[in-house]
CSV table of C-alpha atoms and ligand atoms in Angstrom, one decimal:
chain,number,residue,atom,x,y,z
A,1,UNK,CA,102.7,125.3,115.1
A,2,UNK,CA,99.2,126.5,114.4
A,3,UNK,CA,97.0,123.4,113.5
A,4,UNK,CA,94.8,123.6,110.1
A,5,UNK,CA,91.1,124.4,111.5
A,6,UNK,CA,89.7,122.6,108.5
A,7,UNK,CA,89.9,119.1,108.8
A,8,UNK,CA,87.8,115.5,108.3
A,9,UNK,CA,88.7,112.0,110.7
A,10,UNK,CA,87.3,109.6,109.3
A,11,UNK,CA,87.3,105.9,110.8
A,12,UNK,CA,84.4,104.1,109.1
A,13,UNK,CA,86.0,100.6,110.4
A,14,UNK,CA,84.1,98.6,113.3
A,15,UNK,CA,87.2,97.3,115.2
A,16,UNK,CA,87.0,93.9,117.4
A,17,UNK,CA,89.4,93.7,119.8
A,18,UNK,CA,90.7,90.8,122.3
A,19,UNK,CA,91.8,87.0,122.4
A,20,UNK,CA,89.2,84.5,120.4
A,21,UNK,CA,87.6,87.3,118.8
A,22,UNK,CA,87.9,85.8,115.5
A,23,UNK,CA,84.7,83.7,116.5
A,24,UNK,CA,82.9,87.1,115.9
A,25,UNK,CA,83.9,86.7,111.7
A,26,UNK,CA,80.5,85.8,110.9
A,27,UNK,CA,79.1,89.0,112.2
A,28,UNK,CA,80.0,90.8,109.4
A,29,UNK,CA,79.7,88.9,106.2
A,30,UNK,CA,76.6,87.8,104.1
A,31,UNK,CA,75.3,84.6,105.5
A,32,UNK,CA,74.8,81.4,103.0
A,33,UNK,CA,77.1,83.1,100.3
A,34,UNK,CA,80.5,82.1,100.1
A,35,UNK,CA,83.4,84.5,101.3
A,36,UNK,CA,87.0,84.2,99.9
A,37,UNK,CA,90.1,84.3,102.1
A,38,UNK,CA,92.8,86.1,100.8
A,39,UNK,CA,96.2,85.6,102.9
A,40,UNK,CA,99.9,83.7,102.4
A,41,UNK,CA,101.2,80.2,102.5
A,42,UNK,CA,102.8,80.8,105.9
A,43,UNK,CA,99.5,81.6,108.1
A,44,UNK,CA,98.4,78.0,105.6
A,45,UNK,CA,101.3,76.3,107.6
A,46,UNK,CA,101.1,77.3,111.0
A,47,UNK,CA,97.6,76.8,111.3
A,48,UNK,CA,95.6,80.5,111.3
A,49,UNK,CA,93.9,80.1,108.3
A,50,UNK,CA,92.2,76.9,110.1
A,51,UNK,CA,91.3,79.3,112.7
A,52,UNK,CA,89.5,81.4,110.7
A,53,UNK,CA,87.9,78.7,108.2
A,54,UNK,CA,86.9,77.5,111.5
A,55,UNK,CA,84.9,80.8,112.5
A,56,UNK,CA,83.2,80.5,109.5
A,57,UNK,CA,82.2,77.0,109.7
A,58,UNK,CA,80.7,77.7,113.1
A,59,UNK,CA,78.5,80.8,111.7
A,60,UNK,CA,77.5,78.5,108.2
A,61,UNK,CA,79.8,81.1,105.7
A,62,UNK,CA,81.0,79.0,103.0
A,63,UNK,CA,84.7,79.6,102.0
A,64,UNK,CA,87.1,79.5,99.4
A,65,UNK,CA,90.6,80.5,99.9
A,66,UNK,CA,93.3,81.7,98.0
A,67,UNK,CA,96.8,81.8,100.0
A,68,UNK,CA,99.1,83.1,97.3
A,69,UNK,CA,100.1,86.2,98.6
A,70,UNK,CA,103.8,87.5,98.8
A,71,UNK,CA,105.3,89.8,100.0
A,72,UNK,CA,105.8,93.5,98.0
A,73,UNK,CA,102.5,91.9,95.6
A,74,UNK,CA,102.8,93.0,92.1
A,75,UNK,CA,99.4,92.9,89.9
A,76,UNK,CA,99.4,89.4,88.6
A,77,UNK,CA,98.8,88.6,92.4
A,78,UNK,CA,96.2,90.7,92.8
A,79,UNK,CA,94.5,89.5,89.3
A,80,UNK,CA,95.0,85.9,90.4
A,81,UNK,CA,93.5,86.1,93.4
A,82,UNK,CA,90.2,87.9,91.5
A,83,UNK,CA,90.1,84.9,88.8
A,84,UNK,CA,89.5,83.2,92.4
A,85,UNK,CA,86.9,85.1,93.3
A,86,UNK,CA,85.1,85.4,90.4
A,87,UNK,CA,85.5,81.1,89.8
A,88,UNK,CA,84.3,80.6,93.4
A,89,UNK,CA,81.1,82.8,92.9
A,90,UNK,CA,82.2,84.7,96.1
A,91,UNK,CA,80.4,87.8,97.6
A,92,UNK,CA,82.8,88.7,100.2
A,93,UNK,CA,86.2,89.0,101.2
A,94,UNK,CA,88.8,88.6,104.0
A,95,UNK,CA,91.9,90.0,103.9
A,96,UNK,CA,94.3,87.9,106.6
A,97,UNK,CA,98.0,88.8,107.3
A,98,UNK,CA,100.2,91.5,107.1
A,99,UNK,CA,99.7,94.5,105.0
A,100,UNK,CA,100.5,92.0,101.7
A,101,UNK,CA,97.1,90.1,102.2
A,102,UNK,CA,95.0,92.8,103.4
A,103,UNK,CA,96.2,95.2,100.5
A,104,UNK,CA,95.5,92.6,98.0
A,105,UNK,CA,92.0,91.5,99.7
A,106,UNK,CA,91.3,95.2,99.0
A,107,UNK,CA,92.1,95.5,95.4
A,108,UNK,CA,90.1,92.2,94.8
A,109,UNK,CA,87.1,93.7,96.2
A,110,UNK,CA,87.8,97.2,94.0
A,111,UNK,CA,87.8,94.5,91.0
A,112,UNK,CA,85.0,92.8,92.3
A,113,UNK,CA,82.6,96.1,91.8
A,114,UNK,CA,84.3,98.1,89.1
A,115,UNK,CA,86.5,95.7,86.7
A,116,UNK,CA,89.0,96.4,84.7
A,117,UNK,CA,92.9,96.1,85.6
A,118,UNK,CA,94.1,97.1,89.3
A,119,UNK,CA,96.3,99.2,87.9
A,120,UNK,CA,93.5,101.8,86.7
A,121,UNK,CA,92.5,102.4,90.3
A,122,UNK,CA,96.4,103.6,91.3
A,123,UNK,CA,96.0,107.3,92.5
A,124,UNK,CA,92.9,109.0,94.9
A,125,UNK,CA,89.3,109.0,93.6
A,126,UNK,CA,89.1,106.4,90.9
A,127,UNK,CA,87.3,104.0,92.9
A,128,UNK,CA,84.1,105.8,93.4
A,129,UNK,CA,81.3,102.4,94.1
A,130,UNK,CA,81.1,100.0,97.4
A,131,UNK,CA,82.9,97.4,97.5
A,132,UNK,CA,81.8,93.6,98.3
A,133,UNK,CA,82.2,93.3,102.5
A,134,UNK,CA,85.5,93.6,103.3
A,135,UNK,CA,86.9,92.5,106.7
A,136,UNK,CA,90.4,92.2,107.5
A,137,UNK,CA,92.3,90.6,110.0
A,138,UNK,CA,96.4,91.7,110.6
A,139,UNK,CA,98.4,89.1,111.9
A,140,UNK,CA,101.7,91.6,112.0
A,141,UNK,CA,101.5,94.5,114.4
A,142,UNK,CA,102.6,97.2,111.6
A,143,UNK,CA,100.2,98.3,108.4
A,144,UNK,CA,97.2,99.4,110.1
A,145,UNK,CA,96.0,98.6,106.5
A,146,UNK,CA,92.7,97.4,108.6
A,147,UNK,CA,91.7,100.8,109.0
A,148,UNK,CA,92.7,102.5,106.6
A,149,UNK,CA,91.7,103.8,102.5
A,150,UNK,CA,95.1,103.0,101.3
A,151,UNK,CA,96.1,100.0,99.1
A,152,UNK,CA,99.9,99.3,98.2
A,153,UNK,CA,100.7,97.5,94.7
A,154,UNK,CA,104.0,96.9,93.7
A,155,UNK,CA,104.8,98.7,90.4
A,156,UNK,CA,107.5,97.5,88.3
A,157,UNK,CA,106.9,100.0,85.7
A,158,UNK,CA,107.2,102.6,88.0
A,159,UNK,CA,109.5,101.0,90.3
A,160,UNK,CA,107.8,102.6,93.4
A,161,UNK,CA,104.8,100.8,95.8
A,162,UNK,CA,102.2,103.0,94.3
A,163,UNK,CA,98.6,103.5,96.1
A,164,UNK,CA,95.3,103.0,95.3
A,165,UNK,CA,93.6,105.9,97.8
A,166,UNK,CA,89.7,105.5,98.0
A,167,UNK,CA,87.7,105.8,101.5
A,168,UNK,CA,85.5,103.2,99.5
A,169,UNK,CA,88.6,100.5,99.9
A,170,UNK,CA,88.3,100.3,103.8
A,171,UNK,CA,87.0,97.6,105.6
A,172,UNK,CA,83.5,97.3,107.3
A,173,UNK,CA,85.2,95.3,110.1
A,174,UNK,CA,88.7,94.6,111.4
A,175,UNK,CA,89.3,91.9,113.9
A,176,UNK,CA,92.0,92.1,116.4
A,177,UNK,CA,92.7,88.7,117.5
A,178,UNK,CA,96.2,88.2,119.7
A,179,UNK,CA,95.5,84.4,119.5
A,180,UNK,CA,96.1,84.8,115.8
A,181,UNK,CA,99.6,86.4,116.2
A,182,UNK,CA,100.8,83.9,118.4
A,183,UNK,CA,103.7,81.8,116.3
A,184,UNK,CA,104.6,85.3,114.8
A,185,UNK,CA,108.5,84.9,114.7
A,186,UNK,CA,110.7,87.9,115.8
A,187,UNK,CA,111.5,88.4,112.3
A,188,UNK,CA,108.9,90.1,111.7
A,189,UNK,CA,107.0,91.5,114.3
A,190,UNK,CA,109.9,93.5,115.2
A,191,UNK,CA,110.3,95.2,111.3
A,192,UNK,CA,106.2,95.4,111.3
A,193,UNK,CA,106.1,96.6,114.7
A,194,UNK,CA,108.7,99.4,113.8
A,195,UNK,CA,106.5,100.3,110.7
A,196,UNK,CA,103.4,100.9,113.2
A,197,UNK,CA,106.0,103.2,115.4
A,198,UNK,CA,107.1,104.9,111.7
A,199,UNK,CA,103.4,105.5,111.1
A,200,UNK,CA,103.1,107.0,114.0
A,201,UNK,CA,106.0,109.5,114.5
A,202,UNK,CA,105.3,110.6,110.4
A,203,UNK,CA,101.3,111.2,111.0
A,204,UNK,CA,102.3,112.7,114.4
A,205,UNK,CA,104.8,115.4,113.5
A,206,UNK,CA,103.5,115.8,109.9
A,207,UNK,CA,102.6,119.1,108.1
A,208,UNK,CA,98.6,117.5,108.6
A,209,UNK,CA,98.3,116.3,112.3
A,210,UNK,CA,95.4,117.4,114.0
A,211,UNK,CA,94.3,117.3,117.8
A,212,UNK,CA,92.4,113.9,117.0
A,213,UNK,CA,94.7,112.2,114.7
A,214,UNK,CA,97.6,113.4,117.5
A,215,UNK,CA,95.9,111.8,119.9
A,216,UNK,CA,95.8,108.3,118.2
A,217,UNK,CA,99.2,108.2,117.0
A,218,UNK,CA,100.5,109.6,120.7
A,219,UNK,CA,98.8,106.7,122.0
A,220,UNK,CA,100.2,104.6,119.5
A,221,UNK,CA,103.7,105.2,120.5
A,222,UNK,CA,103.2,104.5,123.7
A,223,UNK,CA,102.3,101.5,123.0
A,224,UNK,CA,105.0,100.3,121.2
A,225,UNK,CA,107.3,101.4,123.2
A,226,UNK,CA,105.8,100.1,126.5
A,227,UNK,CA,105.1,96.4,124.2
A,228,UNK,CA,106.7,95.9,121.4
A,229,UNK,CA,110.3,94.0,122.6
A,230,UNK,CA,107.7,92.2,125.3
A,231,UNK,CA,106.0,91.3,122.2
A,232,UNK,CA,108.9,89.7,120.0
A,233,UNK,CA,111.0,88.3,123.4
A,234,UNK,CA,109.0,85.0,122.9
A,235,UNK,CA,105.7,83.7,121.8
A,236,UNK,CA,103.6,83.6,125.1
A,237,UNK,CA,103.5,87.5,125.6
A,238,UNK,CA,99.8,87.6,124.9
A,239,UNK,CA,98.9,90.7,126.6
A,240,UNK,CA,101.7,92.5,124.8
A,241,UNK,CA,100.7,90.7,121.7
A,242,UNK,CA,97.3,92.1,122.1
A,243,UNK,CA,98.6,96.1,122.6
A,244,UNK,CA,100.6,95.7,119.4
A,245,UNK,CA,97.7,95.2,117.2
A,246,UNK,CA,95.8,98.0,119.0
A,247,UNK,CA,99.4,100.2,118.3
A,248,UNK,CA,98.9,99.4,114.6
A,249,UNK,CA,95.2,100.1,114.6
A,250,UNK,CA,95.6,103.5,116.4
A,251,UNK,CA,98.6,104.9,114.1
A,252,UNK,CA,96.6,103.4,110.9
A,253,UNK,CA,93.6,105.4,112.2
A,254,UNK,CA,96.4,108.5,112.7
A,255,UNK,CA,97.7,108.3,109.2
A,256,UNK,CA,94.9,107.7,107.2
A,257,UNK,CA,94.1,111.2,108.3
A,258,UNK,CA,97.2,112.9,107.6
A,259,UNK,CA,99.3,110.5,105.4
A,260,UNK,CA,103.1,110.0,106.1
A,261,UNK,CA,106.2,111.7,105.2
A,262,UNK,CA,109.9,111.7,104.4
A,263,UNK,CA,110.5,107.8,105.7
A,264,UNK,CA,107.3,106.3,103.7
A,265,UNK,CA,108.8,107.9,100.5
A,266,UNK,CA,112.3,106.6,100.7
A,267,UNK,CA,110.7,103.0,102.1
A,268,UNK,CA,108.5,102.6,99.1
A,269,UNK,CA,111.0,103.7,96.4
A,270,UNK,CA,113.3,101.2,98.4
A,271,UNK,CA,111.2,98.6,97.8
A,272,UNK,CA,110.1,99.1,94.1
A,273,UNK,CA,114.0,99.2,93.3
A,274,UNK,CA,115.3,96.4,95.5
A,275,UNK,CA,113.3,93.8,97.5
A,276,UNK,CA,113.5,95.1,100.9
A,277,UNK,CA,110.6,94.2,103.6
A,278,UNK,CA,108.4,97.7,104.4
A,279,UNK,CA,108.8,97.2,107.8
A,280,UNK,CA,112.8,96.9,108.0
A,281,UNK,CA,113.2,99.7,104.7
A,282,UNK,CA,111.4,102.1,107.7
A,283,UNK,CA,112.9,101.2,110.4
A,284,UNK,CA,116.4,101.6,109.5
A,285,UNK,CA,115.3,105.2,107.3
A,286,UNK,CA,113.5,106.5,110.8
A,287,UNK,CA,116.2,107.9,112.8
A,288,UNK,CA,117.9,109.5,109.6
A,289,UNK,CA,114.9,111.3,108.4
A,290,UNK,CA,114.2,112.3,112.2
A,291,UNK,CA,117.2,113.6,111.8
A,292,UNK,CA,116.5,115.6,109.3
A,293,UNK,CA,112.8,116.6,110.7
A,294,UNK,CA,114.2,117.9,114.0
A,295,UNK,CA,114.5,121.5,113.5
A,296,UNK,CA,110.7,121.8,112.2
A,297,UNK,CA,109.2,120.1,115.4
A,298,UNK,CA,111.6,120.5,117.9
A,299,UNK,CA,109.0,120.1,120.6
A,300,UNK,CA,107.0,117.2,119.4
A,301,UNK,CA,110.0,115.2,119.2
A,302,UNK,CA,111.3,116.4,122.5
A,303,UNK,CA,107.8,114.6,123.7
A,304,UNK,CA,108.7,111.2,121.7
A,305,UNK,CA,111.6,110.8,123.4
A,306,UNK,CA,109.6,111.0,126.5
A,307,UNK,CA,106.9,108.3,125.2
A,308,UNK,CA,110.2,105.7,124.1
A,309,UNK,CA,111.8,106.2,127.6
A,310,UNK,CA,113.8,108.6,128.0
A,311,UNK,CA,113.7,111.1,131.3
A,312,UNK,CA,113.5,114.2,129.4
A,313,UNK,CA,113.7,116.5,132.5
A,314,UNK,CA,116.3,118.7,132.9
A,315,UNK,CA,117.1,118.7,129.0
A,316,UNK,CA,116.7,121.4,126.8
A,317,UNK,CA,113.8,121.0,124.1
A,318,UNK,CA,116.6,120.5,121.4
A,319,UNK,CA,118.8,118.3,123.3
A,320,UNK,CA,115.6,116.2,124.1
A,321,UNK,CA,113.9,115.7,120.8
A,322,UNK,CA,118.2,114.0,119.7
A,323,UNK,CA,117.5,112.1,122.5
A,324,UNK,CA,114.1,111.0,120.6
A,325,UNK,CA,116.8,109.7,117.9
A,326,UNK,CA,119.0,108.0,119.8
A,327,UNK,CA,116.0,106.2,121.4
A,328,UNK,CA,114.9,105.3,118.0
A,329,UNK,CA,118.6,103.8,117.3
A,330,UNK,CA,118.3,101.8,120.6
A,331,UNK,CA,115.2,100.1,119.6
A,332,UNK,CA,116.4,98.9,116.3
A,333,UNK,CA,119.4,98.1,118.2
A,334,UNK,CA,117.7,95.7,121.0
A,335,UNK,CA,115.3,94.1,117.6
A,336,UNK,CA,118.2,93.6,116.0
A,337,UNK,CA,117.7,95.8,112.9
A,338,UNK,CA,120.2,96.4,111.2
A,339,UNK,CA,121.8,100.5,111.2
A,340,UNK,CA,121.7,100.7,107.3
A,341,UNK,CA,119.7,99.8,103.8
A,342,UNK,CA,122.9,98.4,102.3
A,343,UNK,CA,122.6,95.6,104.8
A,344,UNK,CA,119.2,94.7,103.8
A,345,UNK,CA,120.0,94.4,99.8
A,346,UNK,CA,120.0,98.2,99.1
A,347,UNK,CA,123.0,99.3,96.9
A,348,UNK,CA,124.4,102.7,96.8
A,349,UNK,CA,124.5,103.1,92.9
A,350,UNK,CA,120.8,103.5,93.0
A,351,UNK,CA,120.8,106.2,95.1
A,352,UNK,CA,119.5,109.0,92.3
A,353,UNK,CA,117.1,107.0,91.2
A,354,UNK,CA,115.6,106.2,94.3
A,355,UNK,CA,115.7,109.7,95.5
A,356,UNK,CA,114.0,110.8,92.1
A,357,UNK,CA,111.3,107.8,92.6
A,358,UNK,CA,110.8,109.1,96.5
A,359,UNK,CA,110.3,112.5,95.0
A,360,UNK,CA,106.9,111.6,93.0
A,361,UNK,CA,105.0,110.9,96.6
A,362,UNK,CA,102.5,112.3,98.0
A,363,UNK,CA,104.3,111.9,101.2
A,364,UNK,CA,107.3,114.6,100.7
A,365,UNK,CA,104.6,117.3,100.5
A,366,UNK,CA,103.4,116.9,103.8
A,367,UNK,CA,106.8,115.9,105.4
A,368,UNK,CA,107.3,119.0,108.3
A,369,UNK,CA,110.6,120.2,106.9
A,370,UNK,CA,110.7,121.0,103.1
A,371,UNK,CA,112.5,118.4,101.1
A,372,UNK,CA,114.8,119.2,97.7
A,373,UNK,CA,115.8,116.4,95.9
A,374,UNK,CA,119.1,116.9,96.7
A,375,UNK,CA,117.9,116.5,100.1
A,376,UNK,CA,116.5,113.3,99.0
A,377,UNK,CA,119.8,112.0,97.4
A,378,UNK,CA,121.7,113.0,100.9
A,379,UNK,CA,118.9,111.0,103.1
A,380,UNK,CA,119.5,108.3,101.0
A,381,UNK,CA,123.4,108.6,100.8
A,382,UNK,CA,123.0,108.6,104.5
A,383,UNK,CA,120.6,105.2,105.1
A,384,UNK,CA,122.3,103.5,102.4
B,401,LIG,FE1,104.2,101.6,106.6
């Protein structure tokens, strides 16, 4: 497969890394004026959000915080959490959690310096000014949303997750704190840490990948693999902790290059028609659209099954790159995830409409193997 010789990477994040790094917060945001903190009641409850009001104390940032945040956020959320802003007289923002919180800490800074309704920036291009600072901080091991230009809202008009796509949205800083992550449950750092795994197979093996953005997302996976049960087996796996959110960061850097595919279309039509976490909607699609991808990158999936385990020699290259599958099918297995959508809420009878919905992405035209709809409505009639 001849790689496009006309390409940009592009990673205009500064990335902290390592245990009490959050003490670094101040670093990156305007001294003397007050920042808001945009994340969810839970990180409130288990103490995080002390952690970081903490870091802010220490380096004399102000703070105001609004901790709101859902999951799947819809655009009252994200116009809520502005009328924060704006009432607080804030000049920057941090975006603390999963991919919910850091998504909407992003569209409040693209409302902060252009106004209007979040739902004029959906789509590539329309936000075209700076935005206040921006750092984020993920306390899941799966979006990579620290890195990267993207921004999820929840659409009900559409019923898709449609993006707002601007290299303007991306943060100045990301800190990657395992100390942070530590009273994650296994609930969801295995369905996030699946996501950062999905990231990285779709940017890997996608119609875009280049040498670079390969290289991040073939580290990626071989991180998860080598971390990402250690991670969820109990709460004192710091270490392993600490190589998930590098994982995340590394296949966020890979598919902000190249975008996704196949799975990312399904997940996010999956979740604007039925709420389904992101993480679990991609875990469970994986194996099926791998499936599905197999006979347009025979080779590169012959050399993810190597990265997830499996002792390739001796196979074939086709007989290898199933084995990638069945690898896939084991980890959800040992996570505990379950094998199919209709377990997690999905129901069959919206099946067209979520293959129609998954059609509309950006994501099916860079999936490596060409996708009808019809292909669409059999992926789905598969996962479902
Ligand atoms: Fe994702």
């Amino acid at each position: 497969m001849p790689y496009r010789t006309l390409f940009d990477f592009r990673l205009p994040t500064c990335l902290i890394h390592g245990p009490g790094s959050i003490k670094r917060l101040g670093e990156f945001l305007p001294v003397g004026q007050k920042t808001l903190i945009v994340t969810d009641p839970g990180l409130r409850a288990v103490g995080v959000v002390d952690k970081v009001i903490g870091a802010l104390d220490a380096a004399g940032i102000p703070h105001a915080c609004f901790d709101e945040v859902l999951g799947n956020p819809p655009a009252p959320c994200v116009q809520a959490a502005y009328r924060r802003y704006t009432r607080e007289k804030c000049a920057s923002i941090i975006g603390l959690g999963g991919g919910s919180p850091m998504d909407v800490a992003k569209m409040v800074g693209v409302l902060a310096s252009h106004g209007g309704h979040v739902e004029d920036y959906l789509g590539a291009g329309k936000v075209i000014s700076d935005l206040p600072p921006l750092v984020c901080i993920p306390t899941t091991y799966g979006t990579g949303s620290e890195v990267t230009q993207f921004a999820v809202l929840n659409n009900p008009k559409t019923k898709n997750k449609d993006p707002i796509i601007s290299w303007k949205i991306a943060p100045r800083a990301g800190i990657l704190d395992a100390e942070l992550c530590v009273a994650l449950p296994a609930a969801v750092g295995a369905p996030t840490g699946l996501d950062a795994l999905t990231h990285a197979i779709e940017s890997y093996t996608n119609l875009l990948a280049n040498p670079i953005s390969e290289a991040f997302a073939l580290q990626a996976i071989a991180l998860v693999s080598a971390n990402l049960r250690l991670a969820c087996a109990n709460d004192y796996e710091l270490e392993a902790t600490q190589q998930m959110l590098v994982a995340s960061a590394l296949a966020g850097a890979a598919f902000a290059q190249t975008r996704l595919g196949n799975v990312h279309a399904m997940s996010h039509a999956a979740g604007g028609h039925f709420e389904i976490h992101h993480g679990l909607a991609n875990a469970i699609i994986l194996p099926y659209v791998m499936e599905f991808n197999l006979q347009a990158r025979p080779e590169k999936f012959a050399t993810i099954a190597g990265l997830l385990g499996v002792n390739t020699a001796g196979m074939g290259t086709r007989q290898a790159a199933e084995a990638a599958v069945a690898a896939v099918r084991q980890f959800n297995r040992d996570l505990g995830i379950p094998a199919k959508l209709g377990e997690a809420g999905v129901k069959a009878k919206a099946i067209a409409s979520m293959a129609k919905t998954a059609m509309t992405s950006g994501n099916v035209a860079v999936n490596p193997r060409r996708t009808t709809l019809r292909d669409m409505e059999r992926l789905f009639a598969a996962a479902v």
